[in-house]
Protein backbone atom coordinates (compact mmCIF):
# COMPACT_ATOMS: atom_id res chain seq x y z
CA UNK A 1 0.00 0.00 0.00
CA UNK A 2 1.31 3.44 -0.98
CA UNK A 3 0.71 6.02 1.72
CA UNK A 4 0.57 9.79 1.53
CA UNK A 5 1.68 11.70 4.60
CA UNK A 6 0.80 15.22 5.71
CA UNK A 7 2.93 16.52 8.58
CA UNK A 8 6.58 15.61 9.04
CA UNK A 9 6.96 16.50 12.70
CA UNK A 10 7.43 14.06 15.55
CA UNK A 11 4.75 11.58 14.58
CA UNK A 12 5.35 12.00 10.84
CA UNK A 13 9.09 11.38 11.11
CA UNK A 14 8.50 8.36 13.34
CA UNK A 15 6.14 6.96 10.69
CA UNK A 16 8.63 7.65 7.90
CA UNK A 17 11.33 5.84 9.81
CA UNK A 18 9.17 2.92 10.92
CA UNK A 19 7.52 2.30 7.56
CA UNK A 20 10.26 3.22 5.08
CA UNK A 21 13.46 2.34 6.93
CA UNK A 22 12.54 -0.30 9.53
CA UNK A 23 9.74 -1.66 7.29
CA UNK A 24 7.67 -2.66 10.31
CA UNK A 25 4.66 -3.20 8.02
CA UNK A 26 6.24 -4.64 4.88
CA UNK A 27 3.15 -3.96 2.73
CA UNK A 28 2.97 -0.27 3.69
CA UNK A 29 5.28 2.47 2.52
CA UNK A 30 5.04 6.25 2.59
CA UNK A 31 5.59 7.40 -0.97
CA UNK A 32 4.30 10.99 -1.02
CA UNK A 33 4.42 13.89 1.42
CA UNK A 34 2.23 16.97 1.08
CA UNK A 35 2.91 20.45 2.39
CA UNK A 36 1.18 23.23 0.51
CA UNK A 37 3.31 25.82 2.28
CA UNK A 38 6.42 24.70 0.44
CA UNK A 39 6.45 26.67 -2.74
CA UNK A 40 8.68 24.38 -4.78
CA UNK A 41 9.27 24.52 -8.48
CA UNK A 42 9.09 21.91 -9.86
CA UNK A 43 6.39 21.08 -7.37
CA UNK A 44 7.88 17.81 -6.20
CA UNK A 45 11.24 16.91 -4.77
CA UNK A 46 12.66 13.49 -4.08
CA UNK A 47 13.99 12.67 -0.63
CA UNK A 48 16.98 10.32 -0.86
CA UNK A 49 16.75 9.23 2.81
CA UNK A 50 13.15 8.04 2.88
CA UNK A 51 12.57 7.65 -0.85
CA UNK A 52 9.50 9.87 -0.86
CA UNK A 53 8.41 12.70 -3.08
CA UNK A 54 7.34 16.03 -1.63
CA UNK A 55 4.43 17.87 -3.17
CA UNK A 56 3.12 21.37 -2.64
CA UNK A 57 0.43 20.94 -5.26
CA UNK A 58 -2.59 19.04 -3.93
CA UNK A 59 -3.73 17.67 -7.31
CA UNK A 60 -0.29 16.23 -8.06
CA UNK A 61 -0.08 14.77 -4.55
CA UNK A 62 -3.49 13.13 -4.57
CA UNK A 63 -2.85 11.63 -8.01
CA UNK A 64 0.62 10.33 -7.09
CA UNK A 65 -0.53 6.72 -6.74
CA UNK A 66 -1.37 6.79 -3.04
CA UNK A 67 -4.07 4.56 -1.55
CA UNK A 68 -4.43 6.21 1.83
CA UNK A 69 -3.46 9.50 3.50
CA UNK A 70 -2.17 9.92 7.05
CA UNK A 71 -2.67 13.39 8.51
CA UNK A 72 -0.21 14.15 11.31
CA UNK A 73 0.02 17.94 11.05
CA UNK A 74 -2.58 19.97 12.93
CA UNK A 75 -6.30 20.66 13.25
CA UNK A 76 -6.32 23.44 10.68
CA UNK A 77 -4.80 21.17 8.04
CA UNK A 78 -7.54 18.59 8.67
CA UNK A 79 -10.16 21.29 8.20
CA UNK A 80 -8.52 22.38 4.97
CA UNK A 81 -7.85 19.09 3.21
CA UNK A 82 -9.85 16.20 4.69
CA UNK A 83 -12.94 16.68 2.50
CA UNK A 84 -10.88 16.86 -0.70
CA UNK A 85 -8.98 13.71 0.25
CA UNK A 86 -12.22 11.81 0.76
CA UNK A 87 -13.68 13.20 -2.48
CA UNK A 88 -10.69 11.68 -4.27
CA UNK A 89 -11.69 8.32 -2.78
CA UNK A 90 -8.63 7.96 -0.56
CA UNK A 91 -8.95 6.46 2.88
CA UNK A 92 -7.80 8.85 5.59
CA UNK A 93 -6.20 8.43 9.00
CA UNK A 94 -6.65 11.57 11.10
CA UNK A 95 -4.30 12.07 14.04
CA UNK A 96 -5.33 15.67 14.81
CA UNK A 97 -8.79 14.38 15.76
CA UNK A 98 -9.54 17.63 17.58
CA UNK A 99 -10.76 18.88 14.19
CA UNK A 100 -13.79 16.62 14.61
CA UNK A 101 -14.99 18.45 17.71
CA UNK A 102 -16.83 20.65 15.21
CA UNK A 103 -20.04 18.62 14.89
CA UNK A 104 -20.95 20.12 11.52
CA UNK A 105 -17.52 19.28 10.09
CA UNK A 106 -17.75 15.77 11.54
CA UNK A 107 -21.14 15.20 9.88
CA UNK A 108 -19.85 16.59 6.59
CA UNK A 109 -16.90 14.16 6.57
CA UNK A 110 -19.12 11.28 7.61
CA UNK A 111 -21.52 11.97 4.74
CA UNK A 112 -18.67 12.36 2.26
CA UNK A 113 -17.04 9.10 3.32
CA UNK A 114 -20.40 7.39 2.81
CA UNK A 115 -20.92 9.00 -0.61
CA UNK A 116 -17.39 8.27 -1.82
CA UNK A 117 -17.14 4.85 -0.14
CA UNK A 118 -13.95 5.66 1.76
CA UNK A 119 -12.89 4.98 5.31
CA UNK A 120 -11.89 7.61 7.85
CA UNK A 121 -9.81 5.99 10.57
CA UNK A 122 -9.29 7.66 13.94
CA UNK A 123 -6.49 6.10 15.99
CA UNK A 124 -6.92 5.84 19.75
CA UNK A 125 -3.91 8.15 19.98
CA UNK A 126 -2.36 8.66 23.38
CA UNK A 127 -5.12 6.91 25.35
CA UNK A 128 -6.88 3.58 25.82
CA UNK A 129 -10.24 2.34 27.04
CA UNK A 130 -12.18 3.50 23.97
CA UNK A 131 -13.42 -0.05 23.39
CA UNK A 132 -15.18 -0.04 26.76
CA UNK A 133 -16.65 3.43 26.28
CA UNK A 134 -17.97 2.48 22.83
CA UNK A 135 -19.41 -0.79 24.04
CA UNK A 136 -21.23 0.92 26.90
CA UNK A 137 -22.43 3.70 24.60
CA UNK A 138 -23.75 1.31 21.97
CA UNK A 139 -26.53 0.21 24.31
CA UNK A 140 -27.00 3.55 26.06
CA UNK A 141 -25.34 2.30 29.23
CA UNK A 142 -22.97 5.24 29.69
CA UNK A 143 -23.68 8.03 32.20
CA UNK A 144 -20.45 10.01 32.54
CA UNK A 145 -16.98 10.21 31.03
CA UNK A 146 -14.04 12.32 32.16
CA UNK A 147 -10.36 12.68 31.39
CA UNK A 148 -7.73 14.26 33.59
CA UNK A 149 -4.53 15.08 31.74
CA UNK A 150 -1.37 15.89 33.63
CA UNK A 151 1.69 17.06 31.74
CA UNK A 152 5.03 18.70 32.55
CA UNK A 153 4.65 22.52 32.46
CA UNK A 154 6.82 22.89 29.36
CA UNK A 155 4.33 20.77 27.38
CA UNK A 156 1.59 23.25 28.29
CA UNK A 157 3.63 26.45 27.88
CA UNK A 158 3.58 26.93 31.66
CA UNK A 159 7.35 27.04 32.29
CA UNK A 160 8.40 28.36 35.66
CA UNK A 161 5.67 26.69 37.73
CA UNK A 162 6.89 25.45 41.10
CA UNK A 163 3.81 23.44 42.07
CA UNK A 164 1.01 21.75 40.20
CA UNK A 165 -1.71 23.98 38.75
CA UNK A 166 -5.08 23.17 37.25
CA UNK A 167 -5.00 25.18 34.06
CA UNK A 168 -8.31 24.02 32.62
CA UNK A 169 -11.57 22.49 33.77
CA UNK A 170 -14.53 22.21 31.44
CA UNK A 171 -15.87 20.33 28.44
CA UNK A 172 -13.89 18.68 25.66
CA UNK A 173 -15.41 21.23 23.26
CA UNK A 174 -13.84 24.12 25.19
CA UNK A 175 -10.60 22.26 25.92
CA UNK A 176 -9.70 21.58 22.29
CA UNK A 177 -10.25 25.23 21.37
CA UNK A 178 -7.83 26.35 24.07
CA UNK A 179 -5.28 23.49 23.83
CA UNK A 180 -5.42 22.23 20.24
CA UNK A 181 -2.00 20.56 20.45
CA UNK A 182 -2.49 18.94 23.83
CA UNK A 183 -5.95 17.49 24.21
CA UNK A 184 -6.92 15.67 21.02
CA UNK A 185 -7.33 12.69 23.36
CA UNK A 186 -10.43 14.30 24.87
CA UNK A 187 -12.02 14.51 21.45
CA UNK A 188 -11.47 10.88 20.48
CA UNK A 189 -12.82 9.93 23.91
CA UNK A 190 -15.86 12.13 23.26
CA UNK A 191 -16.46 10.63 19.83
CA UNK A 192 -16.41 7.15 21.34
CA UNK A 193 -18.80 8.16 24.09
CA UNK A 194 -20.97 11.06 25.12
CA UNK A 195 -19.82 13.77 22.70
CA UNK A 196 -17.61 16.81 23.20
CA UNK A 197 -20.10 18.88 25.21
CA UNK A 198 -20.71 16.06 27.69
CA UNK A 199 -17.16 14.84 28.28
CA UNK A 200 -15.38 16.49 31.23
CA UNK A 201 -11.77 17.55 30.93
CA UNK A 202 -9.24 18.67 33.52
CA UNK A 203 -5.74 19.71 32.48
CA UNK A 204 -3.00 20.00 35.09
CA UNK A 205 0.51 21.36 34.62
CA UNK A 206 2.69 19.47 37.07
CA UNK A 207 6.44 20.10 37.49
CA UNK A 208 6.80 16.77 39.35
CA UNK A 209 5.96 14.63 36.30
CA UNK A 210 8.07 13.80 33.29
CA UNK A 211 5.49 11.68 31.55
CA UNK A 212 2.17 12.68 30.02
CA UNK A 213 -0.45 11.16 32.30
CA UNK A 214 -4.05 10.59 31.29
CA UNK A 215 -6.68 9.26 33.68
CA UNK A 216 -9.98 8.27 32.10
CA UNK A 217 -13.05 7.52 34.17
CA UNK A 218 -16.36 6.30 32.79
CA UNK A 219 -19.46 5.24 34.67
CA UNK A 220 -22.76 3.73 33.69
CA UNK A 221 -24.98 0.74 34.23
CA UNK A 222 -22.17 -1.42 32.79
CA UNK A 223 -20.09 -0.57 35.87
CA UNK A 224 -17.06 1.68 36.15
CA UNK A 225 -13.93 2.11 34.09
CA UNK A 226 -10.67 3.69 35.22
CA UNK A 227 -7.70 3.83 32.86
CA UNK A 228 -4.40 5.35 33.93
CA UNK A 229 -1.73 6.01 31.35
CA UNK A 230 1.80 7.21 31.94
CA UNK A 231 3.10 7.97 28.50
CA UNK A 232 6.68 8.66 27.58
CA UNK A 233 6.77 11.82 25.46
CA UNK A 234 8.20 11.86 21.94
CA UNK A 235 11.84 12.98 22.10
CA UNK A 236 11.24 16.13 20.01
CA UNK A 237 7.84 17.23 21.34
CA UNK A 238 6.96 17.03 25.05
CA UNK A 239 3.28 17.63 24.24
CA UNK A 240 3.00 14.41 22.23
CA UNK A 241 3.12 10.92 23.70
CA UNK A 242 5.01 8.16 21.95
CA UNK A 243 1.88 5.99 22.25
CA UNK A 244 0.07 8.34 19.86
CA UNK A 245 2.59 7.53 17.12
CA UNK A 246 2.39 3.81 17.88
CA UNK A 247 -1.38 3.92 17.65
CA UNK A 248 -1.14 5.13 14.04
CA UNK A 249 0.93 2.07 13.12
CA UNK A 250 -1.58 -0.11 14.93
CA UNK A 251 -4.47 1.47 12.99
CA UNK A 252 -2.65 0.85 9.72
CA UNK A 253 -1.92 -2.75 10.64
CA UNK A 254 -5.46 -3.39 11.79
CA UNK A 255 -6.86 -2.36 8.43
CA UNK A 256 -5.46 -5.47 6.80
CA UNK A 257 -6.36 -7.94 9.52
CA UNK A 258 -9.10 -10.41 8.73
CA UNK A 259 -9.59 -11.00 12.44
CA UNK A 260 -10.23 -7.72 14.24
CA UNK A 261 -9.55 -7.61 17.97
CA UNK A 262 -11.62 -5.26 20.08
N1 LIG B 1 -4.87 11.87 18.73
C1 LIG B 1 -3.98 11.97 19.70
O1 LIG B 1 -4.06 11.31 20.73
C2 LIG B 1 -2.82 12.89 19.53
C3 LIG B 1 -2.80 13.81 18.51
N2 LIG B 1 -1.72 14.64 18.37
C4 LIG B 1 -1.76 15.60 17.28
O2 LIG B 1 -1.10 15.02 16.14
C5 LIG B 1 -0.55 16.05 15.34
C6 LIG B 1 0.92 15.75 15.06
O3 LIG B 1 1.64 15.70 16.28
P1 LIG B 1 3.22 15.92 16.31
O4 LIG B 1 3.86 15.15 15.22
O5 LIG B 1 3.67 15.75 17.68
O6 LIG B 1 3.28 17.48 15.95
P2 LIG B 1 4.52 18.30 15.43
O7 LIG B 1 4.23 19.73 15.75
O8 LIG B 1 5.79 17.70 15.87
O9 LIG B 1 4.43 18.08 13.84
C7 LIG B 1 3.46 18.68 13.04
C8 LIG B 1 4.08 18.84 11.66
O10 LIG B 1 3.10 19.30 10.75
C9 LIG B 1 3.71 20.28 9.92
N3 LIG B 1 2.72 21.17 9.33
C10 LIG B 1 2.15 22.28 9.85
N4 LIG B 1 1.31 22.84 8.95
C11 LIG B 1 1.36 22.05 7.85
C12 LIG B 1 0.74 22.12 6.57
N5 LIG B 1 -0.12 23.12 6.25
N6 LIG B 1 1.00 21.14 5.68
C13 LIG B 1 1.84 20.14 5.97
N7 LIG B 1 2.51 20.03 7.16
C14 LIG B 1 2.25 20.99 8.07
C15 LIG B 1 4.65 21.01 10.85
O11 LIG B 1 5.64 21.70 10.10
P3 LIG B 1 6.33 23.04 10.71
O12 LIG B 1 6.98 22.64 11.98
O13 LIG B 1 7.27 23.41 9.64
O14 LIG B 1 5.21 24.03 10.91
C16 LIG B 1 5.24 19.85 11.63
O15 LIG B 1 6.33 19.27 10.95
C17 LIG B 1 -0.79 17.36 16.12
O16 LIG B 1 -1.97 17.97 15.67
C18 LIG B 1 -0.98 16.88 17.55
O17 LIG B 1 -1.71 17.79 18.32
C19 LIG B 1 -0.63 14.53 19.17
C20 LIG B 1 -0.62 13.62 20.19
C21 LIG B 1 -1.73 12.77 20.49
O1 LIG C 1 0.06 12.96 23.32
C1 LIG C 1 -0.65 13.19 24.33
O2 LIG C 1 -0.37 12.74 25.45
C2 LIG C 1 -1.91 13.94 24.19
C3 LIG C 1 -1.89 15.01 23.20
O3 LIG C 1 -0.93 15.69 22.96
C4 LIG C 1 -3.15 15.29 22.50
O4 LIG C 1 -4.13 14.59 22.74
O5 LIG C 1 -3.20 16.23 21.70
CSV table of C-alpha atoms and ligand atoms in Angstrom, one decimal:
chain,number,residue,atom,x,y,z
A,1,UNK,CA,0.0,0.0,0.0
A,2,UNK,CA,1.3,3.4,-1.0
A,3,UNK,CA,0.7,6.0,1.7
A,4,UNK,CA,0.6,9.8,1.5
A,5,UNK,CA,1.7,11.7,4.6
A,6,UNK,CA,0.8,15.2,5.7
A,7,UNK,CA,2.9,16.5,8.6
A,8,UNK,CA,6.6,15.6,9.0
A,9,UNK,CA,7.0,16.5,12.7
A,10,UNK,CA,7.4,14.1,15.5
A,11,UNK,CA,4.7,11.6,14.6
A,12,UNK,CA,5.4,12.0,10.8
A,13,UNK,CA,9.1,11.4,11.1
A,14,UNK,CA,8.5,8.4,13.3
A,15,UNK,CA,6.1,7.0,10.7
A,16,UNK,CA,8.6,7.6,7.9
A,17,UNK,CA,11.3,5.8,9.8
A,18,UNK,CA,9.2,2.9,10.9
A,19,UNK,CA,7.5,2.3,7.6
A,20,UNK,CA,10.3,3.2,5.1
A,21,UNK,CA,13.5,2.3,6.9
A,22,UNK,CA,12.5,-0.3,9.5
A,23,UNK,CA,9.7,-1.7,7.3
A,24,UNK,CA,7.7,-2.7,10.3
A,25,UNK,CA,4.7,-3.2,8.0
A,26,UNK,CA,6.2,-4.6,4.9
A,27,UNK,CA,3.1,-4.0,2.7
A,28,UNK,CA,3.0,-0.3,3.7
A,29,UNK,CA,5.3,2.5,2.5
A,30,UNK,CA,5.0,6.3,2.6
A,31,UNK,CA,5.6,7.4,-1.0
A,32,UNK,CA,4.3,11.0,-1.0
A,33,UNK,CA,4.4,13.9,1.4
A,34,UNK,CA,2.2,17.0,1.1
A,35,UNK,CA,2.9,20.5,2.4
A,36,UNK,CA,1.2,23.2,0.5
A,37,UNK,CA,3.3,25.8,2.3
A,38,UNK,CA,6.4,24.7,0.4
A,39,UNK,CA,6.5,26.7,-2.7
A,40,UNK,CA,8.7,24.4,-4.8
A,41,UNK,CA,9.3,24.5,-8.5
A,42,UNK,CA,9.1,21.9,-9.9
A,43,UNK,CA,6.4,21.1,-7.4
A,44,UNK,CA,7.9,17.8,-6.2
A,45,UNK,CA,11.2,16.9,-4.8
A,46,UNK,CA,12.7,13.5,-4.1
A,47,UNK,CA,14.0,12.7,-0.6
A,48,UNK,CA,17.0,10.3,-0.9
A,49,UNK,CA,16.7,9.2,2.8
A,50,UNK,CA,13.2,8.0,2.9
A,51,UNK,CA,12.6,7.6,-0.8
A,52,UNK,CA,9.5,9.9,-0.9
A,53,UNK,CA,8.4,12.7,-3.1
A,54,UNK,CA,7.3,16.0,-1.6
A,55,UNK,CA,4.4,17.9,-3.2
A,56,UNK,CA,3.1,21.4,-2.6
A,57,UNK,CA,0.4,20.9,-5.3
A,58,UNK,CA,-2.6,19.0,-3.9
A,59,UNK,CA,-3.7,17.7,-7.3
A,60,UNK,CA,-0.3,16.2,-8.1
A,61,UNK,CA,-0.1,14.8,-4.5
A,62,UNK,CA,-3.5,13.1,-4.6
A,63,UNK,CA,-2.9,11.6,-8.0
A,64,UNK,CA,0.6,10.3,-7.1
A,65,UNK,CA,-0.5,6.7,-6.7
A,66,UNK,CA,-1.4,6.8,-3.0
A,67,UNK,CA,-4.1,4.6,-1.6
A,68,UNK,CA,-4.4,6.2,1.8
A,69,UNK,CA,-3.5,9.5,3.5
A,70,UNK,CA,-2.2,9.9,7.1
A,71,UNK,CA,-2.7,13.4,8.5
A,72,UNK,CA,-0.2,14.2,11.3
A,73,UNK,CA,0.0,17.9,11.1
A,74,UNK,CA,-2.6,20.0,12.9
A,75,UNK,CA,-6.3,20.7,13.3
A,76,UNK,CA,-6.3,23.4,10.7
A,77,UNK,CA,-4.8,21.2,8.0
A,78,UNK,CA,-7.5,18.6,8.7
A,79,UNK,CA,-10.2,21.3,8.2
A,80,UNK,CA,-8.5,22.4,5.0
A,81,UNK,CA,-7.8,19.1,3.2
A,82,UNK,CA,-9.9,16.2,4.7
A,83,UNK,CA,-12.9,16.7,2.5
A,84,UNK,CA,-10.9,16.9,-0.7
A,85,UNK,CA,-9.0,13.7,0.2
A,86,UNK,CA,-12.2,11.8,0.8
A,87,UNK,CA,-13.7,13.2,-2.5
A,88,UNK,CA,-10.7,11.7,-4.3
A,89,UNK,CA,-11.7,8.3,-2.8
A,90,UNK,CA,-8.6,8.0,-0.6
A,91,UNK,CA,-8.9,6.5,2.9
A,92,UNK,CA,-7.8,8.9,5.6
A,93,UNK,CA,-6.2,8.4,9.0
A,94,UNK,CA,-6.6,11.6,11.1
A,95,UNK,CA,-4.3,12.1,14.0
A,96,UNK,CA,-5.3,15.7,14.8
A,97,UNK,CA,-8.8,14.4,15.8
A,98,UNK,CA,-9.5,17.6,17.6
A,99,UNK,CA,-10.8,18.9,14.2
A,100,UNK,CA,-13.8,16.6,14.6
A,101,UNK,CA,-15.0,18.4,17.7
A,102,UNK,CA,-16.8,20.6,15.2
A,103,UNK,CA,-20.0,18.6,14.9
A,104,UNK,CA,-21.0,20.1,11.5
A,105,UNK,CA,-17.5,19.3,10.1
A,106,UNK,CA,-17.7,15.8,11.5
A,107,UNK,CA,-21.1,15.2,9.9
A,108,UNK,CA,-19.9,16.6,6.6
A,109,UNK,CA,-16.9,14.2,6.6
A,110,UNK,CA,-19.1,11.3,7.6
A,111,UNK,CA,-21.5,12.0,4.7
A,112,UNK,CA,-18.7,12.4,2.3
A,113,UNK,CA,-17.0,9.1,3.3
A,114,UNK,CA,-20.4,7.4,2.8
A,115,UNK,CA,-20.9,9.0,-0.6
A,116,UNK,CA,-17.4,8.3,-1.8
A,117,UNK,CA,-17.1,4.9,-0.1
A,118,UNK,CA,-13.9,5.7,1.8
A,119,UNK,CA,-12.9,5.0,5.3
A,120,UNK,CA,-11.9,7.6,7.8
A,121,UNK,CA,-9.8,6.0,10.6
A,122,UNK,CA,-9.3,7.7,13.9
A,123,UNK,CA,-6.5,6.1,16.0
A,124,UNK,CA,-6.9,5.8,19.7
A,125,UNK,CA,-3.9,8.1,20.0
A,126,UNK,CA,-2.4,8.7,23.4
A,127,UNK,CA,-5.1,6.9,25.3
A,128,UNK,CA,-6.9,3.6,25.8
A,129,UNK,CA,-10.2,2.3,27.0
A,130,UNK,CA,-12.2,3.5,24.0
A,131,UNK,CA,-13.4,-0.1,23.4
A,132,UNK,CA,-15.2,0.0,26.8
A,133,UNK,CA,-16.6,3.4,26.3
A,134,UNK,CA,-18.0,2.5,22.8
A,135,UNK,CA,-19.4,-0.8,24.0
A,136,UNK,CA,-21.2,0.9,26.9
A,137,UNK,CA,-22.4,3.7,24.6
A,138,UNK,CA,-23.8,1.3,22.0
A,139,UNK,CA,-26.5,0.2,24.3
A,140,UNK,CA,-27.0,3.6,26.1
A,141,UNK,CA,-25.3,2.3,29.2
A,142,UNK,CA,-23.0,5.2,29.7
A,143,UNK,CA,-23.7,8.0,32.2
A,144,UNK,CA,-20.5,10.0,32.5
A,145,UNK,CA,-17.0,10.2,31.0
A,146,UNK,CA,-14.0,12.3,32.2
A,147,UNK,CA,-10.4,12.7,31.4
A,148,UNK,CA,-7.7,14.3,33.6
A,149,UNK,CA,-4.5,15.1,31.7
A,150,UNK,CA,-1.4,15.9,33.6
A,151,UNK,CA,1.7,17.1,31.7
A,152,UNK,CA,5.0,18.7,32.5
A,153,UNK,CA,4.6,22.5,32.5
A,154,UNK,CA,6.8,22.9,29.4
A,155,UNK,CA,4.3,20.8,27.4
A,156,UNK,CA,1.6,23.3,28.3
A,157,UNK,CA,3.6,26.4,27.9
A,158,UNK,CA,3.6,26.9,31.7
A,159,UNK,CA,7.4,27.0,32.3
A,160,UNK,CA,8.4,28.4,35.7
A,161,UNK,CA,5.7,26.7,37.7
A,162,UNK,CA,6.9,25.5,41.1
A,163,UNK,CA,3.8,23.4,42.1
A,164,UNK,CA,1.0,21.8,40.2
A,165,UNK,CA,-1.7,24.0,38.8
A,166,UNK,CA,-5.1,23.2,37.3
A,167,UNK,CA,-5.0,25.2,34.1
A,168,UNK,CA,-8.3,24.0,32.6
A,169,UNK,CA,-11.6,22.5,33.8
A,170,UNK,CA,-14.5,22.2,31.4
A,171,UNK,CA,-15.9,20.3,28.4
A,172,UNK,CA,-13.9,18.7,25.7
A,173,UNK,CA,-15.4,21.2,23.3
A,174,UNK,CA,-13.8,24.1,25.2
A,175,UNK,CA,-10.6,22.3,25.9
A,176,UNK,CA,-9.7,21.6,22.3
A,177,UNK,CA,-10.3,25.2,21.4
A,178,UNK,CA,-7.8,26.4,24.1
A,179,UNK,CA,-5.3,23.5,23.8
A,180,UNK,CA,-5.4,22.2,20.2
A,181,UNK,CA,-2.0,20.6,20.4
A,182,UNK,CA,-2.5,18.9,23.8
A,183,UNK,CA,-6.0,17.5,24.2
A,184,UNK,CA,-6.9,15.7,21.0
A,185,UNK,CA,-7.3,12.7,23.4
A,186,UNK,CA,-10.4,14.3,24.9
A,187,UNK,CA,-12.0,14.5,21.4
A,188,UNK,CA,-11.5,10.9,20.5
A,189,UNK,CA,-12.8,9.9,23.9
A,190,UNK,CA,-15.9,12.1,23.3
A,191,UNK,CA,-16.5,10.6,19.8
A,192,UNK,CA,-16.4,7.2,21.3
A,193,UNK,CA,-18.8,8.2,24.1
A,194,UNK,CA,-21.0,11.1,25.1
A,195,UNK,CA,-19.8,13.8,22.7
A,196,UNK,CA,-17.6,16.8,23.2
A,197,UNK,CA,-20.1,18.9,25.2
A,198,UNK,CA,-20.7,16.1,27.7
A,199,UNK,CA,-17.2,14.8,28.3
A,200,UNK,CA,-15.4,16.5,31.2
A,201,UNK,CA,-11.8,17.6,30.9
A,202,UNK,CA,-9.2,18.7,33.5
A,203,UNK,CA,-5.7,19.7,32.5
A,204,UNK,CA,-3.0,20.0,35.1
A,205,UNK,CA,0.5,21.4,34.6
A,206,UNK,CA,2.7,19.5,37.1
A,207,UNK,CA,6.4,20.1,37.5
A,208,UNK,CA,6.8,16.8,39.3
A,209,UNK,CA,6.0,14.6,36.3
A,210,UNK,CA,8.1,13.8,33.3
A,211,UNK,CA,5.5,11.7,31.5
A,212,UNK,CA,2.2,12.7,30.0
A,213,UNK,CA,-0.5,11.2,32.3
A,214,UNK,CA,-4.0,10.6,31.3
A,215,UNK,CA,-6.7,9.3,33.7
A,216,UNK,CA,-10.0,8.3,32.1
A,217,UNK,CA,-13.1,7.5,34.2
A,218,UNK,CA,-16.4,6.3,32.8
A,219,UNK,CA,-19.5,5.2,34.7
A,220,UNK,CA,-22.8,3.7,33.7
A,221,UNK,CA,-25.0,0.7,34.2
A,222,UNK,CA,-22.2,-1.4,32.8
A,223,UNK,CA,-20.1,-0.6,35.9
A,224,UNK,CA,-17.1,1.7,36.2
A,225,UNK,CA,-13.9,2.1,34.1
A,226,UNK,CA,-10.7,3.7,35.2
A,227,UNK,CA,-7.7,3.8,32.9
A,228,UNK,CA,-4.4,5.4,33.9
A,229,UNK,CA,-1.7,6.0,31.3
A,230,UNK,CA,1.8,7.2,31.9
A,231,UNK,CA,3.1,8.0,28.5
A,232,UNK,CA,6.7,8.7,27.6
A,233,UNK,CA,6.8,11.8,25.5
A,234,UNK,CA,8.2,11.9,21.9
A,235,UNK,CA,11.8,13.0,22.1
A,236,UNK,CA,11.2,16.1,20.0
A,237,UNK,CA,7.8,17.2,21.3
A,238,UNK,CA,7.0,17.0,25.0
A,239,UNK,CA,3.3,17.6,24.2
A,240,UNK,CA,3.0,14.4,22.2
A,241,UNK,CA,3.1,10.9,23.7
A,242,UNK,CA,5.0,8.2,21.9
A,243,UNK,CA,1.9,6.0,22.2
A,244,UNK,CA,0.1,8.3,19.9
A,245,UNK,CA,2.6,7.5,17.1
A,246,UNK,CA,2.4,3.8,17.9
A,247,UNK,CA,-1.4,3.9,17.7
A,248,UNK,CA,-1.1,5.1,14.0
A,249,UNK,CA,0.9,2.1,13.1
A,250,UNK,CA,-1.6,-0.1,14.9
A,251,UNK,CA,-4.5,1.5,13.0
A,252,UNK,CA,-2.7,0.9,9.7
A,253,UNK,CA,-1.9,-2.7,10.6
A,254,UNK,CA,-5.5,-3.4,11.8
A,255,UNK,CA,-6.9,-2.4,8.4
A,256,UNK,CA,-5.5,-5.5,6.8
A,257,UNK,CA,-6.4,-7.9,9.5
A,258,UNK,CA,-9.1,-10.4,8.7
A,259,UNK,CA,-9.6,-11.0,12.4
A,260,UNK,CA,-10.2,-7.7,14.2
A,261,UNK,CA,-9.6,-7.6,18.0
A,262,UNK,CA,-11.6,-5.3,20.1
B,1,LIG,N1,-4.9,11.9,18.7
B,1,LIG,C1,-4.0,12.0,19.7
B,1,LIG,O1,-4.1,11.3,20.7
B,1,LIG,C2,-2.8,12.9,19.5
B,1,LIG,C3,-2.8,13.8,18.5
B,1,LIG,N2,-1.7,14.6,18.4
B,1,LIG,C4,-1.8,15.6,17.3
B,1,LIG,O2,-1.1,15.0,16.1
B,1,LIG,C5,-0.5,16.1,15.3
B,1,LIG,C6,0.9,15.8,15.1
B,1,LIG,O3,1.6,15.7,16.3
B,1,LIG,P1,3.2,15.9,16.3
B,1,LIG,O4,3.9,15.1,15.2
B,1,LIG,O5,3.7,15.7,17.7
B,1,LIG,O6,3.3,17.5,15.9
B,1,LIG,P2,4.5,18.3,15.4
B,1,LIG,O7,4.2,19.7,15.8
B,1,LIG,O8,5.8,17.7,15.9
B,1,LIG,O9,4.4,18.1,13.8
B,1,LIG,C7,3.5,18.7,13.0
B,1,LIG,C8,4.1,18.8,11.7
B,1,LIG,O10,3.1,19.3,10.8
B,1,LIG,C9,3.7,20.3,9.9
B,1,LIG,N3,2.7,21.2,9.3
B,1,LIG,C10,2.1,22.3,9.9
B,1,LIG,N4,1.3,22.8,8.9
B,1,LIG,C11,1.4,22.1,7.8
B,1,LIG,C12,0.7,22.1,6.6
B,1,LIG,N5,-0.1,23.1,6.2
B,1,LIG,N6,1.0,21.1,5.7
B,1,LIG,C13,1.8,20.1,6.0
B,1,LIG,N7,2.5,20.0,7.2
B,1,LIG,C14,2.2,21.0,8.1
B,1,LIG,C15,4.7,21.0,10.8
B,1,LIG,O11,5.6,21.7,10.1
B,1,LIG,P3,6.3,23.0,10.7
B,1,LIG,O12,7.0,22.6,12.0
B,1,LIG,O13,7.3,23.4,9.6
B,1,LIG,O14,5.2,24.0,10.9
B,1,LIG,C16,5.2,19.8,11.6
B,1,LIG,O15,6.3,19.3,10.9
B,1,LIG,C17,-0.8,17.4,16.1
B,1,LIG,O16,-2.0,18.0,15.7
B,1,LIG,C18,-1.0,16.9,17.5
B,1,LIG,O17,-1.7,17.8,18.3
B,1,LIG,C19,-0.6,14.5,19.2
B,1,LIG,C20,-0.6,13.6,20.2
B,1,LIG,C21,-1.7,12.8,20.5
B,2,LIG,O1,0.1,13.0,23.3
B,2,LIG,C1,-0.6,13.2,24.3
B,2,LIG,O2,-0.4,12.7,25.5
B,2,LIG,C2,-1.9,13.9,24.2
B,2,LIG,C3,-1.9,15.0,23.2
B,2,LIG,O3,-0.9,15.7,23.0
B,2,LIG,C4,-3.2,15.3,22.5
B,2,LIG,O4,-4.1,14.6,22.7
B,2,LIG,O5,-3.2,16.2,21.7
